[in-house]
Tab-separated table of C-alpha atoms in Angstrom:
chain	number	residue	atom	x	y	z
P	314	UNK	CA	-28.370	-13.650	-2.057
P	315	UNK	CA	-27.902	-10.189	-3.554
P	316	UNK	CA	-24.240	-9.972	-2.092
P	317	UNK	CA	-23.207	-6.560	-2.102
P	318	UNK	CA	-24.692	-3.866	-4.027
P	319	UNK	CA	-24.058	-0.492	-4.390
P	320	UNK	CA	-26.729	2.900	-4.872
P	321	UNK	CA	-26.749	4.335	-7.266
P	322	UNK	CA	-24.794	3.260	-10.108
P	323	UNK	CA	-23.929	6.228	-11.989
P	324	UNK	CA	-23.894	10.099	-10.699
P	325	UNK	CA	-22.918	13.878	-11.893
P	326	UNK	CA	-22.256	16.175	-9.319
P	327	UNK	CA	-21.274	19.364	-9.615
P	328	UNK	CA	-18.344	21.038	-7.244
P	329	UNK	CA	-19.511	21.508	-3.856
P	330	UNK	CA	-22.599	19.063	-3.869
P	331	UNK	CA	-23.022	16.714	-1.604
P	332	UNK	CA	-23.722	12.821	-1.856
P	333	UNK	CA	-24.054	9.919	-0.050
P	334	UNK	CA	-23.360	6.293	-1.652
P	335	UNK	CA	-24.690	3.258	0.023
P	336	UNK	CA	-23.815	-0.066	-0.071
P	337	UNK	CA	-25.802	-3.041	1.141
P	338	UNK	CA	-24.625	-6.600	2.116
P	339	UNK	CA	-26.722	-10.000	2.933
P	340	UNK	CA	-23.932	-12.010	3.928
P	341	UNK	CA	-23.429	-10.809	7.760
P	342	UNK	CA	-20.080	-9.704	6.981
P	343	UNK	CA	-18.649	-7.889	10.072
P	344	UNK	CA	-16.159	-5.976	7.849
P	345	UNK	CA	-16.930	-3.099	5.006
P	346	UNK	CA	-14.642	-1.016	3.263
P	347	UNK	CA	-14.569	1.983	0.564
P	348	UNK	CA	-12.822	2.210	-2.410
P	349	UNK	CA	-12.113	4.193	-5.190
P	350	UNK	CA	-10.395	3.353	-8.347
P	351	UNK	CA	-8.572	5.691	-10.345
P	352	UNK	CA	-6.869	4.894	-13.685
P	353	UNK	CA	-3.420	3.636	-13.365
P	354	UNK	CA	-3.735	4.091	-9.360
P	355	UNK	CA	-5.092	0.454	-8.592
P	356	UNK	CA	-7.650	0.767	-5.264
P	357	UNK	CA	-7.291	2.712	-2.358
P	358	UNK	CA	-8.932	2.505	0.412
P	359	UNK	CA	-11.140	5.230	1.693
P	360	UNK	CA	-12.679	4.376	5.528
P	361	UNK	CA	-13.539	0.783	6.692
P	362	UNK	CA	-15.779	-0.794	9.452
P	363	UNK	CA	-14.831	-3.465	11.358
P	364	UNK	CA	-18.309	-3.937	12.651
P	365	UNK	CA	-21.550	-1.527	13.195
P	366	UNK	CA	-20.755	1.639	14.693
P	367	UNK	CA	-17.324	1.347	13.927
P	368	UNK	CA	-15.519	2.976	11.038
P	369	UNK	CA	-11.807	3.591	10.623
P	370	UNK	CA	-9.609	5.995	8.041
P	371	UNK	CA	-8.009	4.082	5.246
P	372	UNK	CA	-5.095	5.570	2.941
P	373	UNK	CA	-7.239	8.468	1.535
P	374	UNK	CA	-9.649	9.409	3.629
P	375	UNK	CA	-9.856	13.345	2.921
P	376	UNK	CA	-12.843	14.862	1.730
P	377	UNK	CA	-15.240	11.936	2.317
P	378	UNK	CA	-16.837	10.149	6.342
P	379	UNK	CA	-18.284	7.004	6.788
P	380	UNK	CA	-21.408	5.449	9.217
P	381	UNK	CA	-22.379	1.687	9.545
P	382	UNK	CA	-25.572	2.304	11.852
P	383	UNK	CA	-26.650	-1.010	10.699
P	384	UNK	CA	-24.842	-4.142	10.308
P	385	UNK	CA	-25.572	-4.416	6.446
P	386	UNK	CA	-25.069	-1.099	5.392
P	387	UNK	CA	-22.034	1.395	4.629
P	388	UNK	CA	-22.667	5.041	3.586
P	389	UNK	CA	-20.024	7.381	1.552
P	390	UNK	CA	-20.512	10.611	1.938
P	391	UNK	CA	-19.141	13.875	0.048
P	392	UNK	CA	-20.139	17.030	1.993
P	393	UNK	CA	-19.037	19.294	-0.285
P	394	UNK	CA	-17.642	17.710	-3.797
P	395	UNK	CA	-14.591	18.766	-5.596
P	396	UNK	CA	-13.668	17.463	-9.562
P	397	UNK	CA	-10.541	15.582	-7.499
P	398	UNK	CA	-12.998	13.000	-6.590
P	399	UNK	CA	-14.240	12.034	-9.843
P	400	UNK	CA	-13.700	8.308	-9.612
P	401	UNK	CA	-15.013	4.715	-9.603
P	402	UNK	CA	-16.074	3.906	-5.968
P	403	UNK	CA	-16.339	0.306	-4.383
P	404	UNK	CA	-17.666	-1.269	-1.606
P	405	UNK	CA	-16.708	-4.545	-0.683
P	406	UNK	CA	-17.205	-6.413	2.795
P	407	UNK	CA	-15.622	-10.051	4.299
P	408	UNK	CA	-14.895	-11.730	7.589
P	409	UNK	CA	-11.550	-12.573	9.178
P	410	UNK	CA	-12.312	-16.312	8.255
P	411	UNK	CA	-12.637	-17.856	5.247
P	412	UNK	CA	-8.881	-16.149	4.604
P	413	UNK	CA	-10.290	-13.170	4.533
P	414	UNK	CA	-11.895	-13.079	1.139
P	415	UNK	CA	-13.165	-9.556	0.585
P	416	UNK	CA	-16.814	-9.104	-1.770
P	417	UNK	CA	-16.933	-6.120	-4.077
P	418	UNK	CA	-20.115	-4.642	-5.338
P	419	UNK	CA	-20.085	-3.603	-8.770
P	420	UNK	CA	-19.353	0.477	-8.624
P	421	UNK	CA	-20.819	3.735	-8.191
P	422	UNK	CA	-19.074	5.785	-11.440
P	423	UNK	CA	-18.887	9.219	-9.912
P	424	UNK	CA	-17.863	12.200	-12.173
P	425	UNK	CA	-17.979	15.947	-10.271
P	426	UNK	CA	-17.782	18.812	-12.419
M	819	UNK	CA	4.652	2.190	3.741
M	820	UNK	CA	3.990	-1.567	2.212
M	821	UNK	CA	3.374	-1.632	-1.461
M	822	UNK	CA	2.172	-4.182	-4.021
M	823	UNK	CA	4.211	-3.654	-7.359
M	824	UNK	CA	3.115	-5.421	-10.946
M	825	UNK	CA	3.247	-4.330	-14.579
M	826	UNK	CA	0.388	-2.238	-16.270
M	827	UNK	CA	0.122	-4.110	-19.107
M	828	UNK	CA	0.416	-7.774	-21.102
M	829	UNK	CA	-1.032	-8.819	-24.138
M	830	UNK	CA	-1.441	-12.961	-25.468
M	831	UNK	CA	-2.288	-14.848	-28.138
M	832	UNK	CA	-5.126	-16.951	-27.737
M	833	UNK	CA	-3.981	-20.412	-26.339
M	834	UNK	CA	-0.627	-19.726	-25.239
M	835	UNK	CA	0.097	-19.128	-21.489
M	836	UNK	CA	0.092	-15.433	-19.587
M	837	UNK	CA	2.281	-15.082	-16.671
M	838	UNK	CA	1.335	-12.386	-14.519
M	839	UNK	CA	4.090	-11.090	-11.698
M	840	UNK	CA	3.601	-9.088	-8.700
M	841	UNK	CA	6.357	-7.932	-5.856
M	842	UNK	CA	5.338	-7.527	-2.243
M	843	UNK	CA	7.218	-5.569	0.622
M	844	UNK	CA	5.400	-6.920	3.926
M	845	UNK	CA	7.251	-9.863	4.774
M	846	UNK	CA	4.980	-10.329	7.639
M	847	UNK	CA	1.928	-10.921	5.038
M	848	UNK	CA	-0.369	-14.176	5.781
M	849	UNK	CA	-2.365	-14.219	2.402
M	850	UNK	CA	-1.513	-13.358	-0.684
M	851	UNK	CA	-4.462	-12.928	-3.434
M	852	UNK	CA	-5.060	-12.899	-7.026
M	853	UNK	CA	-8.291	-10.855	-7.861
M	854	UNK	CA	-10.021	-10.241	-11.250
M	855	UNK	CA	-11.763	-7.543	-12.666
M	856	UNK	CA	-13.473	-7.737	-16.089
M	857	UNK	CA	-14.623	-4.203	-17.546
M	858	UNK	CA	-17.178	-2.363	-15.911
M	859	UNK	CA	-17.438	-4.459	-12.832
M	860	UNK	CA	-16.355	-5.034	-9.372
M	861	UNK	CA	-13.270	-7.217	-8.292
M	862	UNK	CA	-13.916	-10.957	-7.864
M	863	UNK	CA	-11.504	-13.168	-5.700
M	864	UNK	CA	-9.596	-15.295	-8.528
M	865	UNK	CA	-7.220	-17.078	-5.951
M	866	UNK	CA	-5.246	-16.590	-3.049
M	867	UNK	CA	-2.192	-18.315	-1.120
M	868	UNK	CA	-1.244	-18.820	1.948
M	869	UNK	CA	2.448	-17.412	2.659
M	870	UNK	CA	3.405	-20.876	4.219
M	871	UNK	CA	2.539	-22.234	0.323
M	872	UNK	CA	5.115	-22.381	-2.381
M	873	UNK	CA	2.727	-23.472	-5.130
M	874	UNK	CA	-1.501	-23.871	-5.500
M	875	UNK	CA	-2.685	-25.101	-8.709
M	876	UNK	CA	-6.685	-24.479	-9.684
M	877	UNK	CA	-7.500	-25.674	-12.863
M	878	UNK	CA	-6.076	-23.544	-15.417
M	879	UNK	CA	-4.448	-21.372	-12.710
M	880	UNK	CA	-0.997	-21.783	-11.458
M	881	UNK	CA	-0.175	-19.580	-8.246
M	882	UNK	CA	4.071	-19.349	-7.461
M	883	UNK	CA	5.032	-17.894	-3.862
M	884	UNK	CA	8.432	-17.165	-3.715
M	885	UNK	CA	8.656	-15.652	-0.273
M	886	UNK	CA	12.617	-15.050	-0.261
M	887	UNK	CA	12.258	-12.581	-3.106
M	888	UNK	CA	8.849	-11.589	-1.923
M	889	UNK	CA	7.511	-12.358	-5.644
M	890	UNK	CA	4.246	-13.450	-6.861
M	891	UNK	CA	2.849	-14.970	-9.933
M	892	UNK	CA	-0.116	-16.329	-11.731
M	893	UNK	CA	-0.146	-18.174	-14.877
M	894	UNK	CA	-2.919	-18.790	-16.801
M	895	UNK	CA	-2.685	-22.213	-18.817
M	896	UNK	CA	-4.099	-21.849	-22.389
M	897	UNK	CA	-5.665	-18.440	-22.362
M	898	UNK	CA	-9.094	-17.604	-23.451
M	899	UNK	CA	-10.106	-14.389	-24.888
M	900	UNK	CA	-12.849	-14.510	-22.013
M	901	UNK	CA	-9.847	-14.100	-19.354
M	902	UNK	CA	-8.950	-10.320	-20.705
M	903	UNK	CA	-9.436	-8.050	-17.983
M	904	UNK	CA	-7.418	-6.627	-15.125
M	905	UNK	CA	-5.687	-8.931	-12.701
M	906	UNK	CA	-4.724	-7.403	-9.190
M	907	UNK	CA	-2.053	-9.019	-6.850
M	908	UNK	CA	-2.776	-8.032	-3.090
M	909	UNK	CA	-1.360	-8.966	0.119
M	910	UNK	CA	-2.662	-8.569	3.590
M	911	UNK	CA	-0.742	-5.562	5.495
M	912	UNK	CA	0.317	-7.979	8.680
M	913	UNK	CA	-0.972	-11.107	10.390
M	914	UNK	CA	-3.967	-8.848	12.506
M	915	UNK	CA	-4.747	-6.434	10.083
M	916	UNK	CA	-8.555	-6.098	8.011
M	917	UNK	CA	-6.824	-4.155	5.060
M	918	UNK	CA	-5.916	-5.343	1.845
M	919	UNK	CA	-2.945	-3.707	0.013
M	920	UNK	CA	-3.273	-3.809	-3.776
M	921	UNK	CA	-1.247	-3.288	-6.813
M	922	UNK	CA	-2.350	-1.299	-9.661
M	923	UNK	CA	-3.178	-4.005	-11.633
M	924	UNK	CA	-2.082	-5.255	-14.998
M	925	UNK	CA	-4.392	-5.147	-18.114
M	926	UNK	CA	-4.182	-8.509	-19.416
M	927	UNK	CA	-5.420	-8.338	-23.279
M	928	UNK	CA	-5.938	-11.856	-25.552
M	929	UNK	CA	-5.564	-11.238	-29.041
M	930	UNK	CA	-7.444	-14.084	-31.144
């Protein structure tokens, strides 16, 4: 099992690019979620999916959507980039069982200039 | 809103115990968690509680619940310089909710 991994791992944008991250599970999780990480801010959540074709707005969900077409996968996307979302991004998925255990990836390190 | 509230920082000698604290607003939260994140990677699930727990004990961990005060902590029994890295506290946001609410975690640091 690859868990969850995240594409790609580092990226330079410049302002008003546009990106998408993916993030890939093998574990049949129902649930995904976005993060970013921003010194001294902890994680905040960005959109989540509760299962495919669902996604949902988190606590900071400006400036970025969301799709789960497939069961597996979660895409970020930045239509047009700004230097405020320069940031470490996550991706992490669970079920409701197993008390709800959420699986990070390891990080997409994002810097927009 | 809820909020998860811990210290930024706490630095150990090698060997001696680390007590990490955390303060929770939801009193309605089922699970409390520890998670870990060493540098330049994800988070990894270190522990978690149920809220009907006072006390878990894992090895070398030592998870307190003390749901009056709505206070968390972890202790770490004879630290290891391999256990520097940032600890988050989080709490589920309600009995039928998918989100988890974390702190800003604190930078534990083991000097040798």
């Amino acid at each position: 099992n690859a868990g969850v991994t995240q594409t790609p791992k580092f990226r330079v944008l410049k302002t008003g690019q546009s990106m998408t991250l993916l993030c890939a599970q093998d574990m049949n999780h129902e649930y995904m979620y976005w993060y970013r990480q921003d010194p001294g801010m902890g994680l905040r959540l960005i959109h989540y999916s509760v299962g495919e074709g669902t996604t949902a707005k988190g606590e900071v969900p400006d400036g970025y959507n969301v799709s789960r077409l497939k069961k597996q996968n979660f895409l970020l996307g930045l239509e047009s980039a700004a230097p405020s979302q320069t940031s470490v991004y996550f991706c992490a998925s669970g079920n409701r069982r197993d008390y709800n255990e959420q699986f990070f990836g390891p990080g997409t390190r994002l810097t927009v200039l | 809103g809820e909020d998860v509230e811990q210290s930024l920082f706490l630095s150990v000698r090698e060997g001696d115990s680390s007590v990490i604290n955390c303060t929770y607003t939801d009193s309605s939260s089922t699970y409390l968690y520890w998670y870990k994140q060493e540098p330049g990677a994800g988070l990894q699930l270190l522990t978690y509680i149920f809220s009907n727990m006072d006390m878990k004990q894992d090895q070398r961990l030592t998870v307190l619940l003390n749901k009056k005060d709505k206070h968390l902590s972890l202790r770490i029994a004879d630290t290891q310089t391999g256990d520097s890295a940032i600890y988050f506290c989080a709490e589920i946001e309600g009995a039928g909710s998918y989100q988890l609410t974390f702190g800003k975690g604190t930078k534990l640091s083991v000097i040798p």
